[in-house]
CSV table of C-alpha atoms in Angstrom, one decimal:
chain,number,residue,atom,x,y,z
A,867,PRO,CA,-64.7,-72.2,95.7
A,868,MET,CA,-63.0,-75.2,94.1
A,869,ALA,CA,-63.8,-78.6,95.4
A,870,GLU,CA,-60.9,-80.5,97.0
A,871,PRO,CA,-60.4,-84.0,95.6
A,872,GLU,CA,-60.9,-86.8,98.1
A,873,THR,CA,-58.3,-89.0,96.5
A,874,ALA,CA,-55.1,-88.3,94.5
A,875,CYS,CA,-55.8,-87.1,91.0
A,876,ALA,CA,-56.0,-89.9,88.5
A,877,LEU,CA,-54.0,-87.8,86.1
A,878,GLU,CA,-51.1,-86.9,88.5
A,879,GLY,CA,-47.7,-86.9,86.9
A,880,ARG,CA,-48.9,-86.4,83.3
A,881,ASP,CA,-46.4,-83.5,82.7
A,882,ALA,CA,-44.0,-86.0,81.2
A,883,ASP,CA,-46.6,-87.3,78.8
A,884,LEU,CA,-47.4,-83.7,77.8
A,885,GLN,CA,-43.7,-83.1,77.0
A,886,ARG,CA,-43.3,-86.4,75.1
A,887,ILE,CA,-46.4,-85.5,72.9
A,888,ARG,CA,-45.1,-82.0,72.3
A,889,HIS,CA,-41.6,-83.1,71.3
A,890,ALA,CA,-42.6,-86.1,69.2
A,891,ARG,CA,-42.7,-84.0,66.1
A,892,PRO,CA,-40.8,-80.9,65.0
A,893,TYR,CA,-42.3,-78.1,67.0
A,894,VAL,CA,-42.1,-74.4,66.0
A,895,PRO,CA,-43.2,-72.2,68.9
A,896,ILE,CA,-45.1,-69.6,67.0
A,897,PHE,CA,-47.9,-69.5,69.5
A,898,GLU,CA,-47.8,-70.3,73.2
A,899,ASP,CA,-49.8,-73.5,73.7
A,900,TRP,CA,-50.8,-75.9,76.4
A,901,LEU,CA,-51.9,-79.5,76.3
A,902,TRP,CA,-54.2,-80.9,79.1
A,903,PHE,CA,-55.9,-84.1,79.9
A,904,TRP,CA,-59.5,-84.6,81.0
A,905,ASP,CA,-60.3,-87.8,82.8
A,906,ILE,CA,-64.1,-87.7,82.1
A,907,PRO,CA,-65.4,-90.3,84.6
A,908,THR,CA,-63.6,-88.6,87.5
A,909,THR,CA,-64.2,-85.1,85.9
A,910,PHE,CA,-60.6,-84.1,86.8
A,911,VAL,CA,-58.5,-82.0,84.4
A,912,GLN,CA,-54.7,-82.2,84.5
A,913,LEU,CA,-53.0,-79.0,83.3
A,914,GLY,CA,-49.4,-78.7,82.4
A,915,GLY,CA,-47.4,-76.6,84.9
A,916,ALA,CA,-47.0,-73.6,82.6
A,917,GLN,CA,-50.7,-73.4,81.9
A,918,ALA,CA,-51.6,-73.6,85.6
A,919,GLU,CA,-49.1,-70.8,86.3
A,920,LYS,CA,-50.3,-68.6,83.4
A,921,LEU,CA,-54.0,-68.9,84.3
A,922,ALA,CA,-53.2,-68.8,88.1
A,923,VAL,CA,-55.4,-71.8,88.9
A,924,PRO,CA,-54.6,-72.9,92.4
A,925,LYS,CA,-53.4,-76.4,91.3
A,926,ALA,CA,-52.7,-78.2,88.1
A,927,CYS,CA,-55.3,-81.0,88.8
A,928,LEU,CA,-58.8,-79.9,89.5
A,929,PRO,CA,-62.4,-80.8,88.5
A,930,TRP,CA,-63.4,-79.6,85.0
A,931,GLU,CA,-66.3,-77.5,86.2
A,932,ASP,CA,-64.0,-75.6,88.6
A,933,TYR,CA,-61.4,-75.1,85.9
A,934,VAL,CA,-63.9,-73.7,83.5
A,935,GLN,CA,-65.7,-71.5,86.0
A,936,SER,CA,-62.5,-70.0,87.3
A,937,THR,CA,-60.9,-69.3,84.0
A,938,THR,CA,-63.5,-68.7,81.2
A,939,HIS,CA,-64.8,-65.2,80.5
A,940,PRO,CA,-68.4,-64.9,81.7
A,941,ASP,CA,-69.5,-64.0,78.1
A,942,ASP,CA,-67.9,-67.1,76.7
A,943,PHE,CA,-68.8,-69.6,79.5
A,944,LEU,CA,-72.2,-70.8,78.3
A,945,ARG,CA,-71.0,-71.3,74.7
A,946,TYR,CA,-67.9,-73.1,75.9
A,947,ARG,CA,-69.9,-75.4,78.2
A,948,MET,CA,-72.4,-76.2,75.5
A,949,GLY,CA,-69.6,-77.3,73.2
A,950,MET,CA,-68.3,-79.7,75.9
A,951,ILE,CA,-71.9,-81.1,76.3
A,952,ARG,CA,-71.9,-81.8,72.5
A,953,LEU,CA,-68.6,-83.6,73.0
A,954,LEU,CA,-69.8,-85.7,76.0
A,955,THR,CA,-73.1,-86.6,74.3
A,956,GLY,CA,-71.4,-87.9,71.2
A,957,LYS,CA,-72.7,-85.1,68.9
A,958,ALA,CA,-69.1,-84.1,68.2
A,959,GLU,CA,-65.8,-85.9,68.3
A,960,GLU,CA,-64.0,-82.6,68.8
A,961,VAL,CA,-64.9,-79.1,69.7
A,962,ARG,CA,-62.9,-76.0,68.7
A,963,GLN,CA,-63.7,-72.5,70.0
A,964,HIS,CA,-62.1,-69.2,70.6
A,965,VAL,CA,-62.7,-68.1,74.2
A,966,ARG,CA,-61.2,-65.6,76.6
A,967,MET,CA,-59.4,-67.1,79.7
A,968,LYS,CA,-58.6,-65.3,82.9
A,969,THR,CA,-54.9,-64.8,83.6
A,970,GLY,CA,-53.1,-64.6,86.9
A,971,ALA,CA,-52.7,-60.8,86.3
A,972,GLY,CA,-56.5,-60.5,86.3
A,973,GLY,CA,-56.9,-59.8,82.6
A,974,TYR,CA,-58.1,-62.1,79.9
A,975,LEU,CA,-56.3,-63.6,76.9
A,976,TRP,CA,-57.8,-65.1,73.8
A,977,VAL,CA,-57.4,-68.9,73.5
A,978,ASP,CA,-58.1,-71.2,70.5
A,979,SER,CA,-59.3,-74.2,72.5
A,980,LEU,CA,-59.5,-77.6,70.8
A,981,VAL,CA,-60.8,-80.6,72.8
A,982,LYS,CA,-61.0,-84.1,71.4
A,983,VAL,CA,-62.2,-87.4,72.8
A,984,VAL,CA,-59.3,-89.9,72.6
A,985,ARG,CA,-60.7,-92.9,74.5
A,986,ARG,CA,-64.1,-94.4,74.8
A,987,ASP,CA,-65.5,-97.4,76.7
A,988,SER,CA,-67.0,-100.5,75.0
A,989,HIS,CA,-70.4,-98.7,74.9
A,990,GLY,CA,-69.0,-95.6,73.2
A,991,HIS,CA,-69.1,-93.3,76.2
A,992,PRO,CA,-66.1,-90.9,76.4
A,993,LEU,CA,-63.5,-91.7,79.0
A,994,MET,CA,-60.6,-89.4,78.1
A,995,ALA,CA,-60.2,-86.2,76.2
A,996,ILE,CA,-57.1,-84.1,75.4
A,997,GLY,CA,-57.3,-80.4,75.1
A,998,LEU,CA,-55.0,-78.0,73.3
A,999,ASP,CA,-55.3,-74.4,74.4
A,1000,ARG,CA,-53.3,-72.0,72.2
A,1001,ASN,CA,-52.7,-68.4,73.2
A,1002,ILE,CA,-53.9,-66.3,70.2
A,1003,ASN,CA,-54.1,-63.0,72.0
A,1004,SER,CA,-51.5,-61.3,69.9
A,1005,PHE,CA,-52.9,-62.8,66.7
A,1006,LYS,CA,-56.4,-61.6,67.5
A,1007,SER,CA,-55.1,-58.1,68.3
A,1008,PHE,CA,-53.2,-58.0,65.0
A,1009,TRP,CA,-56.2,-59.3,63.1
A,1010,GLU,CA,-58.6,-56.7,64.5
A,1011,ASP,CA,-56.0,-53.9,64.0
A,1012,ALA,CA,-55.6,-54.9,60.3
A,1013,ARG,CA,-59.4,-55.0,59.8
A,1014,GLY,CA,-59.6,-51.5,61.2
A,1015,GLN,CA,-56.9,-50.1,58.9
A,1016,GLY,CA,-59.0,-50.2,55.8
A,1017,GLU,CA,-59.7,-52.5,52.9
A,1018,GLU,CA,-56.3,-52.4,51.2
A,1019,ARG,CA,-54.5,-53.4,54.5
A,1020,TRP,CA,-57.1,-56.1,55.1
A,1021,LYS,CA,-56.5,-57.6,51.6
A,1022,HIS,CA,-52.7,-57.6,52.3
A,1023,VAL,CA,-53.2,-59.5,55.6
A,1024,GLN,CA,-55.5,-62.0,54.0
A,1025,HIS,CA,-52.9,-62.6,51.2
A,1026,ALA,CA,-50.2,-63.1,53.8
A,1027,MET,CA,-52.3,-65.5,55.7
A,1028,ALA,CA,-53.0,-67.6,52.6
A,1029,GLU,CA,-49.2,-67.7,51.9
A,1030,GLY,CA,-48.5,-68.6,55.6
A,1031,PHE,CA,-46.0,-66.7,57.7
A,1032,PHE,CA,-44.0,-67.4,60.8
A,1033,GLU,CA,-41.6,-65.8,63.3
A,1034,LEU,CA,-37.9,-66.5,63.2
A,1035,ASP,CA,-35.5,-65.9,66.0
A,1036,ARG,CA,-32.3,-64.7,64.3
A,1037,LYS,CA,-30.0,-65.7,67.2
A,1038,THR,CA,-31.1,-69.3,67.5
A,1039,GLY,CA,-32.4,-69.9,64.0
A,1040,HIS,CA,-35.6,-71.3,65.3
């Protein structure tokens, strides 16, 4: 069970910050992605509303350990947690991992998770981290299918990846 916070979440109301960050640069929604804040001293994570809904966590602001335990696939949990320990102990400035996260429908989706410390105290201890979780489920499926279709198809996919490709909505032009 998830712990109930005794006080209001220190990160309450950060959805506006998430939107400002997202729209500060041209944004092409090739992947579904979510930004989240981690207030390290209080341990609370503030998710954007869309991520909380997709992952079916009971609230958008909850302790980090509860968030990870309720969403991370059991086979990925220890590896993900060890990456965060490296981040907290200063052995890494950022950690990027592919993990499976539980959805509200009960299945799992692959996520490219990047977490970076963005604020430290005067002694160098981490105070705030920002995470970017990108839904790469379709990409992983495509990649695995291409690998299974033989060497020639695999070479074609690698070449396309080197060139870069994107999705275009013909109706909107985006």
